[in-house]
Amino acid sequence: MIKNIAVLAGDGIGPEVMKEAIKVLDVIAFKTGVTFNYTNALVGASAIDSENNPFPDSTKLICKSSDAILFGAIGDPKYDNNPKAKIRPEDGLLEMRKFLGLYANVRPVQTYNSLIDASPLKREIIENVDFVVYRELTGGIYFGEKGASDDGSVVFDTCTYTREEIERISELAFKEAYKRNKELTLVDKANVLSTSRLWREVVQDMAKNKFSDIKVNYLFVDNAAMKIITNPSEFDVILTENMFGDIITDEASVITGSLGMLPSASIGNKISLFEPIHGSYPQAAGKNIANPMAMILSAAMMLNLAFDMKKEADIIQNSVRDALDSNIVTEDISSKKSLSTSEVGDWISKRIDVLF
Ligand code: IPM
Ligand code: MG
Protein backbone atom coordinates (compact mmCIF):
# COMPACT_ATOMS: atom_id res chain seq x y z
CA MET A 1 0.00 0.00 0.00
CA ILE A 2 1.25 3.48 -0.87
CA LYS A 3 -0.16 6.57 0.80
CA ASN A 4 0.66 10.09 -0.32
CA ILE A 5 0.76 12.55 2.53
CA ALA A 6 0.92 16.31 2.07
CA VAL A 7 3.08 17.68 4.88
CA LEU A 8 2.26 21.28 5.77
CA ALA A 9 4.48 22.00 8.75
CA GLY A 10 3.65 25.72 8.73
CA ASP A 11 4.87 28.23 11.30
CA GLY A 12 6.27 28.47 14.83
CA ILE A 13 6.74 25.06 16.41
CA GLY A 14 5.00 23.39 13.44
CA PRO A 15 8.20 22.11 11.76
CA GLU A 16 9.66 20.75 15.01
CA VAL A 17 6.59 18.77 16.07
CA MET A 18 6.02 17.61 12.49
CA LYS A 19 9.49 16.07 12.45
CA GLU A 20 8.53 13.87 15.39
CA ALA A 21 5.24 12.80 13.80
CA ILE A 22 7.12 11.75 10.65
CA LYS A 23 9.62 9.87 12.81
CA VAL A 24 6.73 7.91 14.29
CA LEU A 25 5.11 7.30 10.89
CA ASP A 26 8.42 5.99 9.57
CA VAL A 27 8.42 3.35 12.29
CA ILE A 28 4.85 2.38 11.33
CA ALA A 29 5.89 2.19 7.67
CA PHE A 30 8.84 -0.02 8.55
CA LYS A 31 6.69 -2.33 10.66
CA THR A 32 3.78 -2.66 8.23
CA GLY A 33 5.41 -2.40 4.82
CA VAL A 34 3.12 0.50 3.94
CA THR A 35 4.89 3.26 2.02
CA PHE A 36 4.24 6.82 3.09
CA ASN A 37 5.24 9.34 0.44
CA TYR A 38 5.65 12.75 2.07
CA THR A 39 5.43 15.92 0.03
CA ASN A 40 6.26 19.14 1.85
CA ALA A 41 4.29 22.26 1.03
CA LEU A 42 4.24 25.83 2.29
CA VAL A 43 1.41 27.37 4.27
CA GLY A 44 0.83 30.32 6.61
CA ALA A 45 3.36 33.03 7.46
CA SER A 46 6.24 31.05 5.98
CA ALA A 47 4.32 30.90 2.67
CA ILE A 48 3.64 34.64 2.82
CA ASP A 49 7.37 35.25 3.32
CA SER A 50 8.39 33.29 0.26
CA GLU A 51 5.33 33.40 -2.05
CA ASN A 52 3.35 36.35 -0.75
CA ASN A 53 0.40 33.99 -0.37
CA PRO A 54 -0.54 31.99 2.77
CA PHE A 55 -2.02 29.13 0.68
CA PRO A 56 -0.15 29.14 -2.64
CA ASP A 57 -1.30 27.30 -5.77
CA SER A 58 1.57 24.84 -5.49
CA THR A 59 0.29 23.85 -2.04
CA LYS A 60 -3.28 23.55 -3.34
CA LEU A 61 -2.09 21.13 -5.99
CA ILE A 62 -0.10 19.01 -3.55
CA CYS A 63 -3.07 18.84 -1.14
CA LYS A 64 -5.51 17.89 -3.89
CA SER A 65 -3.37 15.05 -5.13
CA SER A 66 -2.67 13.53 -1.70
CA ASP A 67 -4.48 10.88 0.31
CA ALA A 68 -4.33 12.95 3.49
CA ILE A 69 -2.83 16.14 4.86
CA LEU A 70 -0.74 16.53 7.97
CA PHE A 71 -0.73 20.08 9.20
CA GLY A 72 1.47 21.63 11.89
CA ALA A 73 0.43 25.16 12.83
CA ILE A 74 0.14 28.63 11.42
CA GLY A 75 0.40 32.09 12.87
CA ASP A 76 3.04 34.69 13.54
CA PRO A 77 2.95 37.48 16.13
CA LYS A 78 3.97 40.04 13.52
CA TYR A 79 0.45 39.80 12.06
CA ASP A 80 -1.54 39.52 15.30
CA ASN A 81 -1.06 43.09 16.42
CA ASN A 82 -1.54 44.63 13.03
CA PRO A 83 -5.28 44.82 12.25
CA LYS A 84 -4.48 46.53 8.96
CA ALA A 85 -2.28 43.71 7.59
CA LYS A 86 -3.53 42.94 4.07
CA ILE A 87 -2.58 39.27 4.07
CA ARG A 88 -2.70 37.09 7.19
CA PRO A 89 -1.47 33.55 7.80
CA GLU A 90 -4.96 32.62 9.09
CA ASP A 91 -6.43 33.54 5.69
CA GLY A 92 -4.47 30.61 4.30
CA LEU A 93 -6.04 28.24 6.79
CA LEU A 94 -9.57 29.47 6.09
CA GLU A 95 -9.03 29.32 2.34
CA MET A 96 -7.65 25.83 2.67
CA ARG A 97 -10.70 24.67 4.64
CA LYS A 98 -13.02 26.10 2.01
CA PHE A 99 -10.97 24.97 -1.00
CA LEU A 100 -10.69 21.39 0.25
CA GLY A 101 -14.24 21.30 1.63
CA LEU A 102 -13.11 20.38 5.16
CA TYR A 103 -16.54 20.80 6.67
CA ALA A 104 -16.26 18.88 9.92
CA ASN A 105 -13.65 19.54 12.55
CA VAL A 106 -13.40 16.69 15.03
CA ARG A 107 -11.74 17.43 18.36
CA PRO A 108 -11.59 14.65 20.95
CA VAL A 109 -11.10 15.75 24.56
CA GLN A 110 -9.70 13.08 26.83
CA THR A 111 -7.99 13.07 30.18
CA TYR A 112 -4.80 11.21 30.85
CA ASN A 113 -4.41 9.85 34.38
CA SER A 114 -0.90 11.14 34.75
CA LEU A 115 -2.00 14.66 33.78
CA ILE A 116 -5.03 15.02 36.01
CA ASP A 117 -3.12 17.07 38.59
CA ALA A 118 -2.01 19.46 35.84
CA SER A 119 -5.62 20.34 35.09
CA PRO A 120 -6.88 23.71 36.35
CA LEU A 121 -9.97 21.81 37.55
CA LYS A 122 -10.37 19.62 40.62
CA ARG A 123 -9.53 15.94 40.19
CA GLU A 124 -13.13 14.76 40.78
CA ILE A 125 -14.41 17.07 38.05
CA ILE A 126 -11.87 16.14 35.41
CA GLU A 127 -11.63 12.37 36.03
CA ASN A 128 -13.42 10.32 33.37
CA VAL A 129 -13.82 13.19 30.93
CA ASP A 130 -14.02 11.77 27.43
CA PHE A 131 -15.97 13.60 24.79
CA VAL A 132 -15.61 14.73 21.22
CA VAL A 133 -16.64 17.99 19.61
CA TYR A 134 -17.92 18.09 16.03
CA ARG A 135 -17.43 21.68 14.91
CA GLU A 136 -18.80 22.85 11.54
CA LEU A 137 -15.83 24.34 9.71
CA THR A 138 -16.74 25.90 6.37
CA GLY A 139 -19.85 27.96 7.14
CA GLY A 140 -21.28 30.42 9.62
CA ILE A 141 -19.86 33.81 10.49
CA TYR A 142 -16.35 32.83 9.36
CA PHE A 143 -17.47 32.61 5.75
CA GLY A 144 -20.63 34.76 5.53
CA GLU A 145 -20.83 38.07 3.74
CA LYS A 146 -18.57 40.74 5.23
CA GLY A 147 -18.53 44.42 4.55
CA ALA A 148 -17.93 47.96 5.66
CA SER A 149 -19.38 51.40 5.08
CA ASP A 150 -17.36 53.74 2.84
CA ASP A 151 -15.71 55.49 5.76
CA GLY A 152 -15.07 52.19 7.58
CA SER A 153 -16.98 53.27 10.68
CA VAL A 154 -19.61 50.53 10.29
CA VAL A 155 -18.64 46.94 9.58
CA PHE A 156 -20.47 43.64 9.50
CA ASP A 157 -19.91 39.87 9.40
CA THR A 158 -22.89 37.72 8.53
CA CYS A 159 -23.69 34.29 9.93
CA THR A 160 -25.27 32.10 7.27
CA TYR A 161 -26.16 28.40 7.26
CA THR A 162 -27.98 26.18 4.80
CA ARG A 163 -29.89 23.03 5.72
CA GLU A 164 -27.39 20.94 3.71
CA GLU A 165 -24.41 22.36 5.58
CA ILE A 166 -26.02 21.46 8.88
CA GLU A 167 -27.13 18.03 7.74
CA ARG A 168 -23.78 16.75 6.50
CA ILE A 169 -21.89 17.42 9.75
CA SER A 170 -24.84 16.35 11.89
CA GLU A 171 -24.84 13.04 10.04
CA LEU A 172 -21.20 12.46 11.05
CA ALA A 173 -21.89 13.46 14.65
CA PHE A 174 -24.93 11.18 14.94
CA LYS A 175 -22.90 8.29 13.53
CA GLU A 176 -20.14 8.96 16.06
CA ALA A 177 -22.76 8.97 18.83
CA TYR A 178 -23.80 5.50 17.68
CA LYS A 179 -20.27 4.25 18.19
CA ARG A 180 -20.05 5.82 21.63
CA ASN A 181 -22.76 6.29 24.28
CA LYS A 182 -25.64 7.14 21.92
CA GLU A 183 -25.90 10.65 23.22
CA LEU A 184 -25.50 13.89 21.30
CA THR A 185 -25.57 17.48 22.54
CA LEU A 186 -26.32 20.26 20.10
CA VAL A 187 -24.77 23.52 21.29
CA ASP A 188 -26.40 26.63 19.86
CA LYS A 189 -27.98 29.96 20.71
CA ALA A 190 -31.50 29.20 19.52
CA ASN A 191 -33.02 31.70 21.94
CA VAL A 192 -31.42 34.51 19.92
CA LEU A 193 -30.14 33.43 16.50
CA SER A 194 -32.19 32.25 13.56
CA THR A 195 -29.27 30.17 12.25
CA SER A 196 -29.33 28.31 15.57
CA ARG A 197 -33.05 27.72 15.19
CA LEU A 198 -32.39 26.08 11.83
CA TRP A 199 -29.71 23.91 13.45
CA ARG A 200 -32.26 22.78 16.03
CA GLU A 201 -34.89 22.09 13.42
CA VAL A 202 -32.53 20.01 11.27
CA VAL A 203 -31.13 18.06 14.20
CA GLN A 204 -34.62 17.42 15.60
CA ASP A 205 -35.75 16.12 12.18
CA MET A 206 -32.73 13.85 11.89
CA ALA A 207 -33.19 12.56 15.43
CA LYS A 208 -36.82 11.73 14.70
CA ASN A 209 -36.49 10.28 11.22
CA LYS A 210 -33.08 8.71 11.04
CA PHE A 211 -31.35 8.40 14.39
CA SER A 212 -34.15 7.66 16.83
CA ASP A 213 -31.84 5.56 19.04
CA ILE A 214 -29.74 8.59 19.89
CA LYS A 215 -30.67 10.74 22.86
CA VAL A 216 -30.28 14.37 21.84
CA ASN A 217 -29.74 17.21 24.31
CA TYR A 218 -29.97 20.87 23.40
CA LEU A 219 -27.82 23.40 25.20
CA PHE A 220 -27.31 27.13 24.74
CA VAL A 221 -23.67 27.94 24.17
CA ASP A 222 -23.30 30.12 27.29
CA ASN A 223 -24.65 27.31 29.41
CA ALA A 224 -22.41 24.80 27.60
CA ALA A 225 -19.38 26.97 28.37
CA MET A 226 -20.30 26.74 32.06
CA LYS A 227 -20.92 22.99 32.03
CA ILE A 228 -17.58 22.29 30.34
CA ILE A 229 -16.01 23.68 33.50
CA THR A 230 -18.46 22.46 36.14
CA ASN A 231 -19.41 19.03 34.80
CA PRO A 232 -17.42 18.08 31.69
CA SER A 233 -17.90 14.34 32.15
CA GLU A 234 -21.59 14.70 31.27
CA PHE A 235 -20.69 15.22 27.60
CA ASP A 236 -20.21 12.54 24.98
CA VAL A 237 -20.61 13.97 21.47
CA ILE A 238 -21.03 17.72 21.10
CA LEU A 239 -22.23 19.13 17.78
CA THR A 240 -21.98 22.83 17.06
CA GLU A 241 -21.50 25.56 14.48
CA ASN A 242 -18.21 27.13 13.46
CA MET A 243 -17.67 30.05 15.86
CA PHE A 244 -19.16 28.39 18.96
CA GLY A 245 -17.03 25.36 18.17
CA ASP A 246 -13.91 27.49 17.94
CA ILE A 247 -14.51 28.91 21.39
CA ILE A 248 -15.66 25.83 23.28
CA THR A 249 -12.92 23.61 21.83
CA ASP A 250 -10.27 25.98 23.18
CA GLU A 251 -12.02 25.90 26.52
CA ALA A 252 -12.33 22.11 26.41
CA SER A 253 -8.70 21.69 25.45
CA VAL A 254 -7.26 23.33 28.55
CA ILE A 255 -9.32 21.43 31.11
CA THR A 256 -7.37 18.24 30.38
CA GLY A 257 -4.11 19.65 31.69
CA SER A 258 -2.16 20.22 28.54
CA LEU A 259 -3.07 21.87 25.32
CA GLY A 260 -0.03 20.09 23.90
CA MET A 261 -1.87 16.76 23.99
CA LEU A 262 -4.87 17.24 21.75
CA PRO A 263 -5.11 16.20 18.10
CA SER A 264 -7.86 17.02 15.64
CA ALA A 265 -9.20 15.99 12.26
CA SER A 266 -10.85 18.18 9.64
CA ILE A 267 -12.97 15.93 7.48
CA GLY A 268 -13.89 16.61 3.87
CA ASN A 269 -15.65 14.54 1.24
CA LYS A 270 -12.51 13.74 -0.68
CA ILE A 271 -9.65 14.49 1.66
CA SER A 272 -9.09 15.10 5.35
CA LEU A 273 -6.53 17.07 7.29
CA PHE A 274 -5.02 16.24 10.66
CA GLU A 275 -3.52 18.82 13.00
CA PRO A 276 -2.74 19.46 16.65
CA ILE A 277 -4.98 21.98 18.40
CA HIS A 278 -2.19 23.93 20.06
CA GLY A 279 -1.26 26.44 17.36
CA SER A 280 2.13 27.88 16.46
CA TYR A 281 3.43 28.78 19.99
CA PRO A 282 6.00 31.22 18.55
CA GLN A 283 7.78 31.75 21.90
CA ALA A 284 8.98 28.15 21.75
CA ALA A 285 9.83 28.01 18.04
CA GLY A 286 13.29 26.65 17.23
CA LYS A 287 14.04 25.72 20.87
CA ASN A 288 13.29 22.00 20.69
CA ILE A 289 11.04 22.30 23.77
CA ALA A 290 7.51 22.03 22.31
CA ASN A 291 5.34 19.04 23.11
CA PRO A 292 5.16 16.80 20.01
CA MET A 293 2.40 14.55 21.41
CA ALA A 294 -0.61 16.32 19.87
CA MET A 295 1.08 16.21 16.45
CA ILE A 296 1.95 12.54 16.91
CA LEU A 297 -1.62 11.81 17.99
CA SER A 298 -2.87 13.70 14.93
CA ALA A 299 -0.82 11.32 12.78
CA ALA A 300 -2.50 8.46 14.65
CA MET A 301 -5.91 9.96 13.86
CA MET A 302 -4.87 10.10 10.21
CA LEU A 303 -3.98 6.41 10.23
CA ASN A 304 -7.30 5.52 11.81
CA LEU A 305 -9.68 7.78 9.89
CA ALA A 306 -8.00 8.23 6.51
CA PHE A 307 -6.09 4.97 6.03
CA ASP A 308 -8.16 2.51 8.03
CA MET A 309 -5.14 1.56 10.15
CA LYS A 310 -6.81 1.43 13.56
CA LYS A 311 -4.43 -1.10 15.07
CA GLU A 312 -1.44 1.08 14.25
CA ALA A 313 -3.24 4.19 15.52
CA ASP A 314 -3.94 2.42 18.83
CA ILE A 315 -0.28 1.47 19.17
CA ILE A 316 0.73 5.11 18.76
CA GLN A 317 -1.83 6.20 21.32
CA ASN A 318 -0.66 3.59 23.80
CA SER A 319 2.95 4.63 23.29
CA VAL A 320 2.07 8.25 24.03
CA ARG A 321 0.21 7.14 27.15
CA ASP A 322 3.24 5.09 28.23
CA ALA A 323 5.51 8.08 27.66
CA LEU A 324 3.32 10.16 29.96
CA ASP A 325 3.20 7.44 32.60
CA SER A 326 7.00 7.14 32.45
CA ASN A 327 7.38 10.90 32.74
CA ILE A 328 8.92 11.18 29.28
CA VAL A 329 7.54 14.66 28.74
CA THR A 330 8.37 18.18 27.61
CA GLU A 331 8.45 21.19 29.91
CA ASP A 332 4.79 22.14 29.44
CA ILE A 333 3.95 19.00 31.42
CA SER A 334 6.80 18.77 33.87
CA SER A 335 8.98 21.76 34.60
CA LYS A 336 11.17 19.71 36.95
CA LYS A 337 12.40 16.91 34.78
CA SER A 338 11.65 17.63 31.16
CA LEU A 339 13.02 16.32 27.90
CA SER A 340 13.32 17.95 24.50
CA THR A 341 10.85 17.64 21.63
CA SER A 342 13.12 15.23 19.77
CA GLU A 343 13.89 13.12 22.85
CA VAL A 344 10.17 12.62 23.47
CA GLY A 345 9.70 11.70 19.79
CA ASP A 346 12.60 9.25 19.95
CA TRP A 347 11.21 7.55 23.05
CA ILE A 348 7.74 7.20 21.55
CA SER A 349 9.19 5.79 18.31
CA LYS A 350 11.15 3.19 20.23
CA ARG A 351 8.11 2.34 22.32
CA ILE A 352 6.05 1.76 19.17
CA ASP A 353 8.74 -0.60 17.98
CA VAL A 354 8.41 -2.56 21.22
CA LEU A 355 4.60 -2.63 21.30
CA PHE A 356 4.19 -3.70 17.70
C1 IPM B 1 -8.72 27.04 15.13
C2 IPM B 1 -8.11 28.41 15.04
C3 IPM B 1 -8.55 29.07 13.74
C4 IPM B 1 -10.05 29.21 13.80
C5 IPM B 1 -7.87 30.41 13.46
C6 IPM B 1 -6.38 30.30 13.46
C7 IPM B 1 -8.37 31.00 12.17
O1 IPM B 1 -8.43 29.17 16.15
O2 IPM B 1 -8.42 26.20 14.26
O3 IPM B 1 -9.50 26.80 16.05
O4 IPM B 1 -10.57 30.18 14.36
O5 IPM B 1 -10.74 28.35 13.26
MG1 MG C 1 -9.53 28.12 17.63
CSV table of C-alpha atoms in Angstrom, one decimal, residues 189-345:
chain,number,residue,atom,x,y,z
A,189,LYS,CA,-28.0,30.0,20.7
A,190,ALA,CA,-31.5,29.2,19.5
A,191,ASN,CA,-33.0,31.7,21.9
A,192,VAL,CA,-31.4,34.5,19.9
A,193,LEU,CA,-30.1,33.4,16.5
A,194,SER,CA,-32.2,32.2,13.6
A,195,THR,CA,-29.3,30.2,12.2
A,196,SER,CA,-29.3,28.3,15.6
A,197,ARG,CA,-33.1,27.7,15.2
A,198,LEU,CA,-32.4,26.1,11.8
A,199,TRP,CA,-29.7,23.9,13.4
A,200,ARG,CA,-32.3,22.8,16.0
A,201,GLU,CA,-34.9,22.1,13.4
A,202,VAL,CA,-32.5,20.0,11.3
A,203,VAL,CA,-31.1,18.1,14.2
A,204,GLN,CA,-34.6,17.4,15.6
A,205,ASP,CA,-35.8,16.1,12.2
A,206,MET,CA,-32.7,13.9,11.9
A,207,ALA,CA,-33.2,12.6,15.4
A,208,LYS,CA,-36.8,11.7,14.7
A,209,ASN,CA,-36.5,10.3,11.2
A,210,LYS,CA,-33.1,8.7,11.0
A,211,PHE,CA,-31.4,8.4,14.4
A,212,SER,CA,-34.2,7.7,16.8
A,213,ASP,CA,-31.8,5.6,19.0
A,214,ILE,CA,-29.7,8.6,19.9
A,215,LYS,CA,-30.7,10.7,22.9
A,216,VAL,CA,-30.3,14.4,21.8
A,217,ASN,CA,-29.7,17.2,24.3
A,218,TYR,CA,-30.0,20.9,23.4
A,219,LEU,CA,-27.8,23.4,25.2
A,220,PHE,CA,-27.3,27.1,24.7
A,221,VAL,CA,-23.7,27.9,24.2
A,222,ASP,CA,-23.3,30.1,27.3
A,223,ASN,CA,-24.6,27.3,29.4
A,224,ALA,CA,-22.4,24.8,27.6
A,225,ALA,CA,-19.4,27.0,28.4
A,226,MET,CA,-20.3,26.7,32.1
A,227,LYS,CA,-20.9,23.0,32.0
A,228,ILE,CA,-17.6,22.3,30.3
A,229,ILE,CA,-16.0,23.7,33.5
A,230,THR,CA,-18.5,22.5,36.1
A,231,ASN,CA,-19.4,19.0,34.8
A,232,PRO,CA,-17.4,18.1,31.7
A,233,SER,CA,-17.9,14.3,32.1
A,234,GLU,CA,-21.6,14.7,31.3
A,235,PHE,CA,-20.7,15.2,27.6
A,236,ASP,CA,-20.2,12.5,25.0
A,237,VAL,CA,-20.6,14.0,21.5
A,238,ILE,CA,-21.0,17.7,21.1
A,239,LEU,CA,-22.2,19.1,17.8
A,240,THR,CA,-22.0,22.8,17.1
A,241,GLU,CA,-21.5,25.6,14.5
A,242,ASN,CA,-18.2,27.1,13.5
A,243,MET,CA,-17.7,30.0,15.9
A,244,PHE,CA,-19.2,28.4,19.0
A,245,GLY,CA,-17.0,25.4,18.2
A,246,ASP,CA,-13.9,27.5,17.9
A,247,ILE,CA,-14.5,28.9,21.4
A,248,ILE,CA,-15.7,25.8,23.3
A,249,THR,CA,-12.9,23.6,21.8
A,250,ASP,CA,-10.3,26.0,23.2
A,251,GLU,CA,-12.0,25.9,26.5
A,252,ALA,CA,-12.3,22.1,26.4
A,253,SER,CA,-8.7,21.7,25.4
A,254,VAL,CA,-7.3,23.3,28.6
A,255,ILE,CA,-9.3,21.4,31.1
A,256,THR,CA,-7.4,18.2,30.4
A,257,GLY,CA,-4.1,19.6,31.7
A,258,SER,CA,-2.2,20.2,28.5
A,259,LEU,CA,-3.1,21.9,25.3
A,260,GLY,CA,0.0,20.1,23.9
A,261,MET,CA,-1.9,16.8,24.0
A,262,LEU,CA,-4.9,17.2,21.7
A,263,PRO,CA,-5.1,16.2,18.1
A,264,SER,CA,-7.9,17.0,15.6
A,265,ALA,CA,-9.2,16.0,12.3
A,266,SER,CA,-10.8,18.2,9.6
A,267,ILE,CA,-13.0,15.9,7.5
A,268,GLY,CA,-13.9,16.6,3.9
A,269,ASN,CA,-15.6,14.5,1.2
A,270,LYS,CA,-12.5,13.7,-0.7
A,271,ILE,CA,-9.6,14.5,1.7
A,272,SER,CA,-9.1,15.1,5.4
A,273,LEU,CA,-6.5,17.1,7.3
A,274,PHE,CA,-5.0,16.2,10.7
A,275,GLU,CA,-3.5,18.8,13.0
A,276,PRO,CA,-2.7,19.5,16.6
A,277,ILE,CA,-5.0,22.0,18.4
A,278,HIS,CA,-2.2,23.9,20.1
A,279,GLY,CA,-1.3,26.4,17.4
A,280,SER,CA,2.1,27.9,16.5
A,281,TYR,CA,3.4,28.8,20.0
A,282,PRO,CA,6.0,31.2,18.6
A,283,GLN,CA,7.8,31.7,21.9
A,284,ALA,CA,9.0,28.1,21.7
A,285,ALA,CA,9.8,28.0,18.0
A,286,GLY,CA,13.3,26.7,17.2
A,287,LYS,CA,14.0,25.7,20.9
A,288,ASN,CA,13.3,22.0,20.7
A,289,ILE,CA,11.0,22.3,23.8
A,290,ALA,CA,7.5,22.0,22.3
A,291,ASN,CA,5.3,19.0,23.1
A,292,PRO,CA,5.2,16.8,20.0
A,293,MET,CA,2.4,14.5,21.4
A,294,ALA,CA,-0.6,16.3,19.9
A,295,MET,CA,1.1,16.2,16.5
A,296,ILE,CA,1.9,12.5,16.9
A,297,LEU,CA,-1.6,11.8,18.0
A,298,SER,CA,-2.9,13.7,14.9
A,299,ALA,CA,-0.8,11.3,12.8
A,300,ALA,CA,-2.5,8.5,14.7
A,301,MET,CA,-5.9,10.0,13.9
A,302,MET,CA,-4.9,10.1,10.2
A,303,LEU,CA,-4.0,6.4,10.2
A,304,ASN,CA,-7.3,5.5,11.8
A,305,LEU,CA,-9.7,7.8,9.9
A,306,ALA,CA,-8.0,8.2,6.5
A,307,PHE,CA,-6.1,5.0,6.0
A,308,ASP,CA,-8.2,2.5,8.0
A,309,MET,CA,-5.1,1.6,10.1
A,310,LYS,CA,-6.8,1.4,13.6
A,311,LYS,CA,-4.4,-1.1,15.1
A,312,GLU,CA,-1.4,1.1,14.3
A,313,ALA,CA,-3.2,4.2,15.5
A,314,ASP,CA,-3.9,2.4,18.8
A,315,ILE,CA,-0.3,1.5,19.2
A,316,ILE,CA,0.7,5.1,18.8
A,317,GLN,CA,-1.8,6.2,21.3
A,318,ASN,CA,-0.7,3.6,23.8
A,319,SER,CA,3.0,4.6,23.3
A,320,VAL,CA,2.1,8.2,24.0
A,321,ARG,CA,0.2,7.1,27.2
A,322,ASP,CA,3.2,5.1,28.2
A,323,ALA,CA,5.5,8.1,27.7
A,324,LEU,CA,3.3,10.2,30.0
A,325,ASP,CA,3.2,7.4,32.6
A,326,SER,CA,7.0,7.1,32.5
A,327,ASN,CA,7.4,10.9,32.7
A,328,ILE,CA,8.9,11.2,29.3
A,329,VAL,CA,7.5,14.7,28.7
A,330,THR,CA,8.4,18.2,27.6
A,331,GLU,CA,8.5,21.2,29.9
A,332,ASP,CA,4.8,22.1,29.4
A,333,ILE,CA,4.0,19.0,31.4
A,334,SER,CA,6.8,18.8,33.9
A,335,SER,CA,9.0,21.8,34.6
A,336,LYS,CA,11.2,19.7,37.0
A,337,LYS,CA,12.4,16.9,34.8
A,338,SER,CA,11.7,17.6,31.2
A,339,LEU,CA,13.0,16.3,27.9
A,340,SER,CA,13.3,17.9,24.5
A,341,THR,CA,10.9,17.6,21.6
A,342,SER,CA,13.1,15.2,19.8
A,343,GLU,CA,13.9,13.1,22.8
A,344,VAL,CA,10.2,12.6,23.5
A,345,GLY,CA,9.7,11.7,19.8
